[in-house]
Amino acid sequence: MTKKNLFFKITVLFAVIFSFGIQSCTKLGNNLHFTLKLQPPALSITIPPIPVVDSTNAIRGSTPYYFNVDSFIKAGTGNLLSINNITNVKITACNFNFTNATTPNNWANFQNVNISFHSDANTSDFLINSGTIPDIFQSTLALPVDTTADLSSYFKGNNFNYSIGGKMRRITTDTLKCNIQLSFSVTVNG
């Protein structure tokens, strides 16, 4: 066997191995699957004293919120996947906490509360409603969430807008500071 013939055979062998390696990497990339737990920083709102109880929504307010979804996904997947690879997003929890609740000013003062959000990618509001809040002292409130709803269309953007609403049972006499913590499960596939 001549050197030229041996060199040719080795070159063909490396080309075949390289070709299979590229196909395997492509297949591996296409089979990537991650489910990431997303718990953005809590939203903080201040509810001023509400001196009147009427039939309308006494609590009203909205707040813009920026969260870089693409960076979150890249960090969770070692830069392998991005916002374009989102296949499913489910809400897993929605918790409200008054950091300064007192006996005369707490969740018992409220008949119900709700939060809705939309994003620059989906401007239709997604609503989470408390139902009737029990008339007992409580500083925390867990809203029931629909864990089957696919919210992926909202997470194709980074700018969110949250709106708070609710109806009073009794007046409040003091400003209430509330933290709202939302949690999500984000599925991405390569």
PDB file of N, CA, C and O in Angstrom, residues 99-145:
ATOM      1  N   THR A  99     -47.613  42.089  53.726  1.00  0.00           N
ATOM      2  CA  THR A  99     -46.465  42.108  54.635  1.00  0.00           C
ATOM      3  C   THR A  99     -46.765  42.881  55.908  1.00  0.00           C
ATOM      4  O   THR A  99     -45.979  42.813  56.857  1.00  0.00           O
ATOM      5  N   ASN A 100     -47.880  43.621  55.930  1.00  0.00           N
ATOM      6  CA  ASN A 100     -48.220  44.410  57.107  1.00  0.00           C
ATOM      7  C   ASN A 100     -49.682  44.194  57.536  1.00  0.00           C
ATOM      8  O   ASN A 100     -50.337  45.118  58.022  1.00  0.00           O
ATOM      9  N   ALA A 101     -50.190  42.976  57.377  1.00  0.00           N
ATOM     10  CA  ALA A 101     -51.576  42.674  57.762  1.00  0.00           C
ATOM     11  C   ALA A 101     -51.772  42.874  59.261  1.00  0.00           C
ATOM     12  O   ALA A 101     -50.880  42.575  60.059  1.00  0.00           O
ATOM     13  N   THR A 102     -52.932  43.389  59.623  1.00  0.00           N
ATOM     14  CA  THR A 102     -53.316  43.547  61.022  1.00  0.00           C
ATOM     15  C   THR A 102     -54.732  42.990  61.178  1.00  0.00           C
ATOM     16  O   THR A 102     -55.404  42.705  60.180  1.00  0.00           O
ATOM     17  N   THR A 103     -55.193  42.878  62.406  1.00  0.00           N
ATOM     18  CA  THR A 103     -56.540  42.351  62.639  1.00  0.00           C
ATOM     19  C   THR A 103     -57.607  43.160  61.891  1.00  0.00           C
ATOM     20  O   THR A 103     -58.479  42.571  61.252  1.00  0.00           O
ATOM     21  N   PRO A 104     -57.554  44.502  61.911  1.00  0.00           N
ATOM     22  CA  PRO A 104     -58.595  45.225  61.167  1.00  0.00           C
ATOM     23  C   PRO A 104     -58.337  45.347  59.659  1.00  0.00           C
ATOM     24  O   PRO A 104     -59.223  45.764  58.914  1.00  0.00           O
ATOM     25  N   ASN A 105     -57.147  44.990  59.185  1.00  0.00           N
ATOM     26  CA  ASN A 105     -56.788  45.162  57.775  1.00  0.00           C
ATOM     27  C   ASN A 105     -56.047  43.931  57.266  1.00  0.00           C
ATOM     28  O   ASN A 105     -54.834  43.808  57.440  1.00  0.00           O
ATOM     29  N   ASN A 106     -56.795  43.023  56.630  1.00  0.00           N
ATOM     30  CA  ASN A 106     -56.200  41.798  56.092  1.00  0.00           C
ATOM     31  C   ASN A 106     -57.125  41.269  54.998  1.00  0.00           C
ATOM     32  O   ASN A 106     -58.058  41.955  54.571  1.00  0.00           O
ATOM     33  N   TRP A 107     -56.903  40.040  54.545  1.00  0.00           N
ATOM     34  CA  TRP A 107     -57.700  39.499  53.434  1.00  0.00           C
ATOM     35  C   TRP A 107     -59.176  39.324  53.777  1.00  0.00           C
ATOM     36  O   TRP A 107     -60.014  39.273  52.886  1.00  0.00           O
ATOM     37  N   ALA A 108     -59.536  39.273  55.053  1.00  0.00           N
ATOM     38  CA  ALA A 108     -60.945  39.161  55.433  1.00  0.00           C
ATOM     39  C   ALA A 108     -61.741  40.390  55.005  1.00  0.00           C
ATOM     40  O   ALA A 108     -62.960  40.321  54.843  1.00  0.00           O
ATOM     41  N   ASN A 109     -61.062  41.522  54.785  1.00  0.00           N
ATOM     42  CA  ASN A 109     -61.734  42.745  54.331  1.00  0.00           C
ATOM     43  C   ASN A 109     -62.180  42.649  52.868  1.00  0.00           C
ATOM     44  O   ASN A 109     -62.976  43.462  52.413  1.00  0.00           O
ATOM     45  N   PHE A 110     -61.677  41.662  52.150  1.00  0.00           N
ATOM     46  CA  PHE A 110     -61.932  41.549  50.716  1.00  0.00           C
ATOM     47  C   PHE A 110     -62.878  40.384  50.434  1.00  0.00           C
ATOM     48  O   PHE A 110     -62.711  39.288  50.961  1.00  0.00           O
ATOM     49  N   GLN A 111     -63.853  40.636  49.585  1.00  0.00           N
ATOM     50  CA  GLN A 111     -64.761  39.567  49.177  1.00  0.00           C
ATOM     51  C   GLN A 111     -64.096  38.687  48.127  1.00  0.00           C
ATOM     52  O   GLN A 111     -64.230  37.472  48.139  1.00  0.00           O
ATOM     53  N   ASN A 112     -63.378  39.325  47.201  1.00  0.00           N
ATOM     54  CA  ASN A 112     -62.613  38.587  46.196  1.00  0.00           C
ATOM     55  C   ASN A 112     -61.496  39.467  45.659  1.00  0.00           C
ATOM     56  O   ASN A 112     -61.480  40.680  45.893  1.00  0.00           O
ATOM     57  N   VAL A 113     -60.577  38.849  44.973  1.00  0.00           N
ATOM     58  CA  VAL A 113     -59.472  39.562  44.347  1.00  0.00           C
ATOM     59  C   VAL A 113     -59.123  38.811  43.066  1.00  0.00           C
ATOM     60  O   VAL A 113     -59.369  37.607  42.953  1.00  0.00           O
ATOM     61  N   ASN A 114     -58.575  39.527  42.090  1.00  0.00           N
ATOM     62  CA  ASN A 114     -58.126  38.863  40.868  1.00  0.00           C
ATOM     63  C   ASN A 114     -56.885  39.549  40.339  1.00  0.00           C
ATOM     64  O   ASN A 114     -56.592  40.691  40.691  1.00  0.00           O
ATOM     65  N   ILE A 115     -56.173  38.823  39.537  1.00  0.00           N
ATOM     66  CA  ILE A 115     -55.011  39.365  38.843  1.00  0.00           C
ATOM     67  C   ILE A 115     -55.092  38.883  37.398  1.00  0.00           C
ATOM     68  O   ILE A 115     -55.489  37.750  37.135  1.00  0.00           O
ATOM     69  N   SER A 116     -54.767  39.758  36.489  1.00  0.00           N
ATOM     70  CA  SER A 116     -54.702  39.359  35.084  1.00  0.00           C
ATOM     71  C   SER A 116     -53.384  39.877  34.526  1.00  0.00           C
ATOM     72  O   SER A 116     -52.787  40.798  35.072  1.00  0.00           O
ATOM     73  N   PHE A 117     -52.940  39.252  33.459  1.00  0.00           N
ATOM     74  CA  PHE A 117     -51.730  39.742  32.814  1.00  0.00           C
ATOM     75  C   PHE A 117     -51.819  39.511  31.313  1.00  0.00           C
ATOM     76  O   PHE A 117     -52.577  38.677  30.830  1.00  0.00           O
ATOM     77  N   HIS A 118     -51.056  40.321  30.602  1.00  0.00           N
ATOM     78  CA  HIS A 118     -50.844  40.129  29.171  1.00  0.00           C
ATOM     79  C   HIS A 118     -49.407  40.556  28.880  1.00  0.00           C
ATOM     80  O   HIS A 118     -48.724  41.086  29.749  1.00  0.00           O
ATOM     81  N   SER A 119     -48.973  40.285  27.680  1.00  0.00           N
ATOM     82  CA  SER A 119     -47.601  40.638  27.307  1.00  0.00           C
ATOM     83  C   SER A 119     -47.603  41.321  25.954  1.00  0.00           C
ATOM     84  O   SER A 119     -48.631  41.404  25.286  1.00  0.00           O
ATOM     85  N   ASP A 120     -46.430  41.771  25.549  1.00  0.00           N
ATOM     86  CA  ASP A 120     -46.313  42.375  24.228  1.00  0.00           C
ATOM     87  C   ASP A 120     -46.495  41.333  23.127  1.00  0.00           C
ATOM     88  O   ASP A 120     -46.791  41.676  21.989  1.00  0.00           O
ATOM     89  N   ALA A 121     -46.396  40.056  23.462  1.00  0.00           N
ATOM     90  CA  ALA A 121     -46.590  38.987  22.479  1.00  0.00           C
ATOM     91  C   ALA A 121     -48.041  38.530  22.392  1.00  0.00           C
ATOM     92  O   ALA A 121     -48.471  38.034  21.356  1.00  0.00           O
ATOM     93  N   ASN A 122     -48.805  38.665  23.468  1.00  0.00           N
ATOM     94  CA  ASN A 122     -50.233  38.307  23.488  1.00  0.00           C
ATOM     95  C   ASN A 122     -50.938  39.333  24.359  1.00  0.00           C
ATOM     96  O   ASN A 122     -50.772  39.345  25.578  1.00  0.00           O
ATOM     97  N   THR A 123     -51.732  40.196  23.743  1.00  0.00           N
ATOM     98  CA  THR A 123     -52.362  41.303  24.461  1.00  0.00           C
ATOM     99  C   THR A 123     -53.722  40.951  25.050  1.00  0.00           C
ATOM    100  O   THR A 123     -54.373  41.799  25.650  1.00  0.00           O
ATOM    101  N   SER A 124     -54.173  39.702  24.916  1.00  0.00           N
ATOM    102  CA  SER A 124     -55.412  39.260  25.568  1.00  0.00           C
ATOM    103  C   SER A 124     -55.101  38.963  27.032  1.00  0.00           C
ATOM    104  O   SER A 124     -54.105  38.313  27.343  1.00  0.00           O
ATOM    105  N   ASP A 125     -55.950  39.437  27.926  1.00  0.00           N
ATOM    106  CA  ASP A 125     -55.710  39.220  29.358  1.00  0.00           C
ATOM    107  C   ASP A 125     -55.969  37.779  29.761  1.00  0.00           C
ATOM    108  O   ASP A 125     -56.970  37.185  29.373  1.00  0.00           O
ATOM    109  N   PHE A 126     -55.053  37.225  30.553  1.00  0.00           N
ATOM    110  CA  PHE A 126     -55.250  35.933  31.199  1.00  0.00           C
ATOM    111  C   PHE A 126     -55.625  36.237  32.641  1.00  0.00           C
ATOM    112  O   PHE A 126     -54.879  36.898  33.363  1.00  0.00           O
ATOM    113  N   LEU A 127     -56.793  35.771  33.093  1.00  0.00           N
ATOM    114  CA  LEU A 127     -57.351  36.129  34.392  1.00  0.00           C
ATOM    115  C   LEU A 127     -57.226  34.996  35.402  1.00  0.00           C
ATOM    116  O   LEU A 127     -57.539  33.843  35.099  1.00  0.00           O
ATOM    117  N   ILE A 128     -56.785  35.350  36.606  1.00  0.00           N
ATOM    118  CA  ILE A 128     -56.741  34.436  37.737  1.00  0.00           C
ATOM    119  C   ILE A 128     -57.627  35.055  38.810  1.00  0.00           C
ATOM    120  O   ILE A 128     -57.386  36.185  39.243  1.00  0.00           O
ATOM    121  N   ASN A 129     -58.645  34.328  39.235  1.00  0.00           N
ATOM    122  CA  ASN A 129     -59.641  34.871  40.147  1.00  0.00           C
ATOM    123  C   ASN A 129     -59.640  34.087  41.453  1.00  0.00           C
ATOM    124  O   ASN A 129     -59.528  32.866  41.445  1.00  0.00           O
ATOM    125  N   SER A 130     -59.814  34.777  42.564  1.00  0.00           N
ATOM    126  CA  SER A 130     -59.755  34.118  43.873  1.00  0.00           C
ATOM    127  C   SER A 130     -61.016  33.345  44.222  1.00  0.00           C
ATOM    128  O   SER A 130     -60.972  32.447  45.054  1.00  0.00           O
ATOM    129  N   GLY A 131     -62.144  33.701  43.626  1.00  0.00           N
ATOM    130  CA  GLY A 131     -63.407  33.193  44.152  1.00  0.00           C
ATOM    131  C   GLY A 131     -63.686  33.954  45.437  1.00  0.00           C
ATOM    132  O   GLY A 131     -63.062  34.979  45.719  1.00  0.00           O
ATOM    133  N   THR A 132     -64.581  33.472  46.256  1.00  0.00           N
ATOM    134  CA  THR A 132     -64.906  34.168  47.494  1.00  0.00           C
ATOM    135  C   THR A 132     -63.836  33.898  48.549  1.00  0.00           C
ATOM    136  O   THR A 132     -63.479  32.757  48.820  1.00  0.00           O
ATOM    137  N   ILE A 133     -63.330  34.967  49.133  1.00  0.00           N
ATOM    138  CA  ILE A 133     -62.313  34.865  50.181  1.00  0.00           C
ATOM    139  C   ILE A 133     -63.029  34.668  51.518  1.00  0.00           C
ATOM    140  O   ILE A 133     -63.971  35.396  51.837  1.00  0.00           O
ATOM    141  N   PRO A 134     -62.610  33.702  52.319  1.00  0.00           N
ATOM    142  CA  PRO A 134     -63.261  33.491  53.623  1.00  0.00           C
ATOM    143  C   PRO A 134     -63.137  34.720  54.523  1.00  0.00           C
ATOM    144  O   PRO A 134     -62.135  35.438  54.478  1.00  0.00           O
ATOM    145  N   ASP A 135     -64.132  34.952  55.337  1.00  0.00           N
ATOM    146  CA  ASP A 135     -64.167  36.102  56.245  1.00  0.00           C
ATOM    147  C   ASP A 135     -63.452  35.747  57.552  1.00  0.00           C
ATOM    148  O   ASP A 135     -64.050  35.735  58.632  1.00  0.00           O
ATOM    149  N   ILE A 136     -62.169  35.426  57.428  1.00  0.00           N
ATOM    150  CA  ILE A 136     -61.329  35.131  58.593  1.00  0.00           C
ATOM    151  C   ILE A 136     -59.989  35.827  58.384  1.00  0.00           C
ATOM    152  O   ILE A 136     -59.574  36.066  57.252  1.00  0.00           O
ATOM    153  N   PHE A 137     -59.316  36.142  59.493  1.00  0.00           N
ATOM    154  CA  PHE A 137     -58.015  36.803  59.392  1.00  0.00           C
ATOM    155  C   PHE A 137     -57.047  35.929  58.608  1.00  0.00           C
ATOM    156  O   PHE A 137     -56.896  34.741  58.879  1.00  0.00           O
ATOM    157  N   GLN A 138     -56.398  36.549  57.627  1.00  0.00           N
ATOM    158  CA  GLN A 138     -55.303  35.890  56.915  1.00  0.00           C
ATOM    159  C   GLN A 138     -54.443  36.942  56.240  1.00  0.00           C
ATOM    160  O   GLN A 138     -54.948  37.923  55.707  1.00  0.00           O
ATOM    161  N   SER A 139     -53.144  36.720  56.291  1.00  0.00           N
ATOM    162  CA  SER A 139     -52.216  37.645  55.638  1.00  0.00           C
ATOM    163  C   SER A 139     -51.780  37.118  54.280  1.00  0.00           C
ATOM    164  O   SER A 139     -51.299  37.878  53.447  1.00  0.00           O
ATOM    165  N   THR A 140     -51.927  35.805  54.046  1.00  0.00           N
ATOM    166  CA  THR A 140     -51.559  35.220  52.758  1.00  0.00           C
ATOM    167  C   THR A 140     -52.801  34.639  52.082  1.00  0.00           C
ATOM    168  O   THR A 140     -53.762  34.250  52.754  1.00  0.00           O
ATOM    169  N   LEU A 141     -52.745  34.589  50.785  1.00  0.00           N
ATOM    170  CA  LEU A 141     -53.866  34.085  50.001  1.00  0.00           C
ATOM    171  C   LEU A 141     -53.310  33.387  48.766  1.00  0.00           C
ATOM    172  O   LEU A 141     -52.550  33.983  48.000  1.00  0.00           O
ATOM    173  N   ALA A 142     -53.671  32.128  48.583  1.00  0.00           N
ATOM    174  CA  ALA A 142     -53.265  31.370  47.392  1.00  0.00           C
ATOM    175  C   ALA A 142     -54.461  31.316  46.454  1.00  0.00           C
ATOM    176  O   ALA A 142     -55.504  30.770  46.807  1.00  0.00           O
ATOM    177  N   LEU A 143     -54.313  31.897  45.274  1.00  0.00           N
ATOM    178  CA  LEU A 143     -55.395  31.864  44.299  1.00  0.00           C
ATOM    179  C   LEU A 143     -55.375  30.532  43.566  1.00  0.00           C
ATOM    180  O   LEU A 143     -54.299  30.012  43.239  1.00  0.00           O
ATOM    181  N   PRO A 144     -56.551  29.965  43.299  1.00  0.00           N
ATOM    182  CA  PRO A 144     -56.579  28.728  42.509  1.00  0.00           C
ATOM    183  C   PRO A 144     -56.163  29.038  41.067  1.00  0.00           C
ATOM    184  O   PRO A 144     -56.560  30.052  40.508  1.00  0.00           O
ATOM    185  N   VAL A 145     -55.341  28.180  40.498  1.00  0.00           N
ATOM    186  CA  VAL A 145     -54.849  28.406  39.136  1.00  0.00           C
ATOM    187  C   VAL A 145     -55.213  27.228  38.240  1.00  0.00           C
ATOM    188  O   VAL A 145     -55.329  26.101  38.707  1.00  0.00           O
TER     189      VAL A 145
END
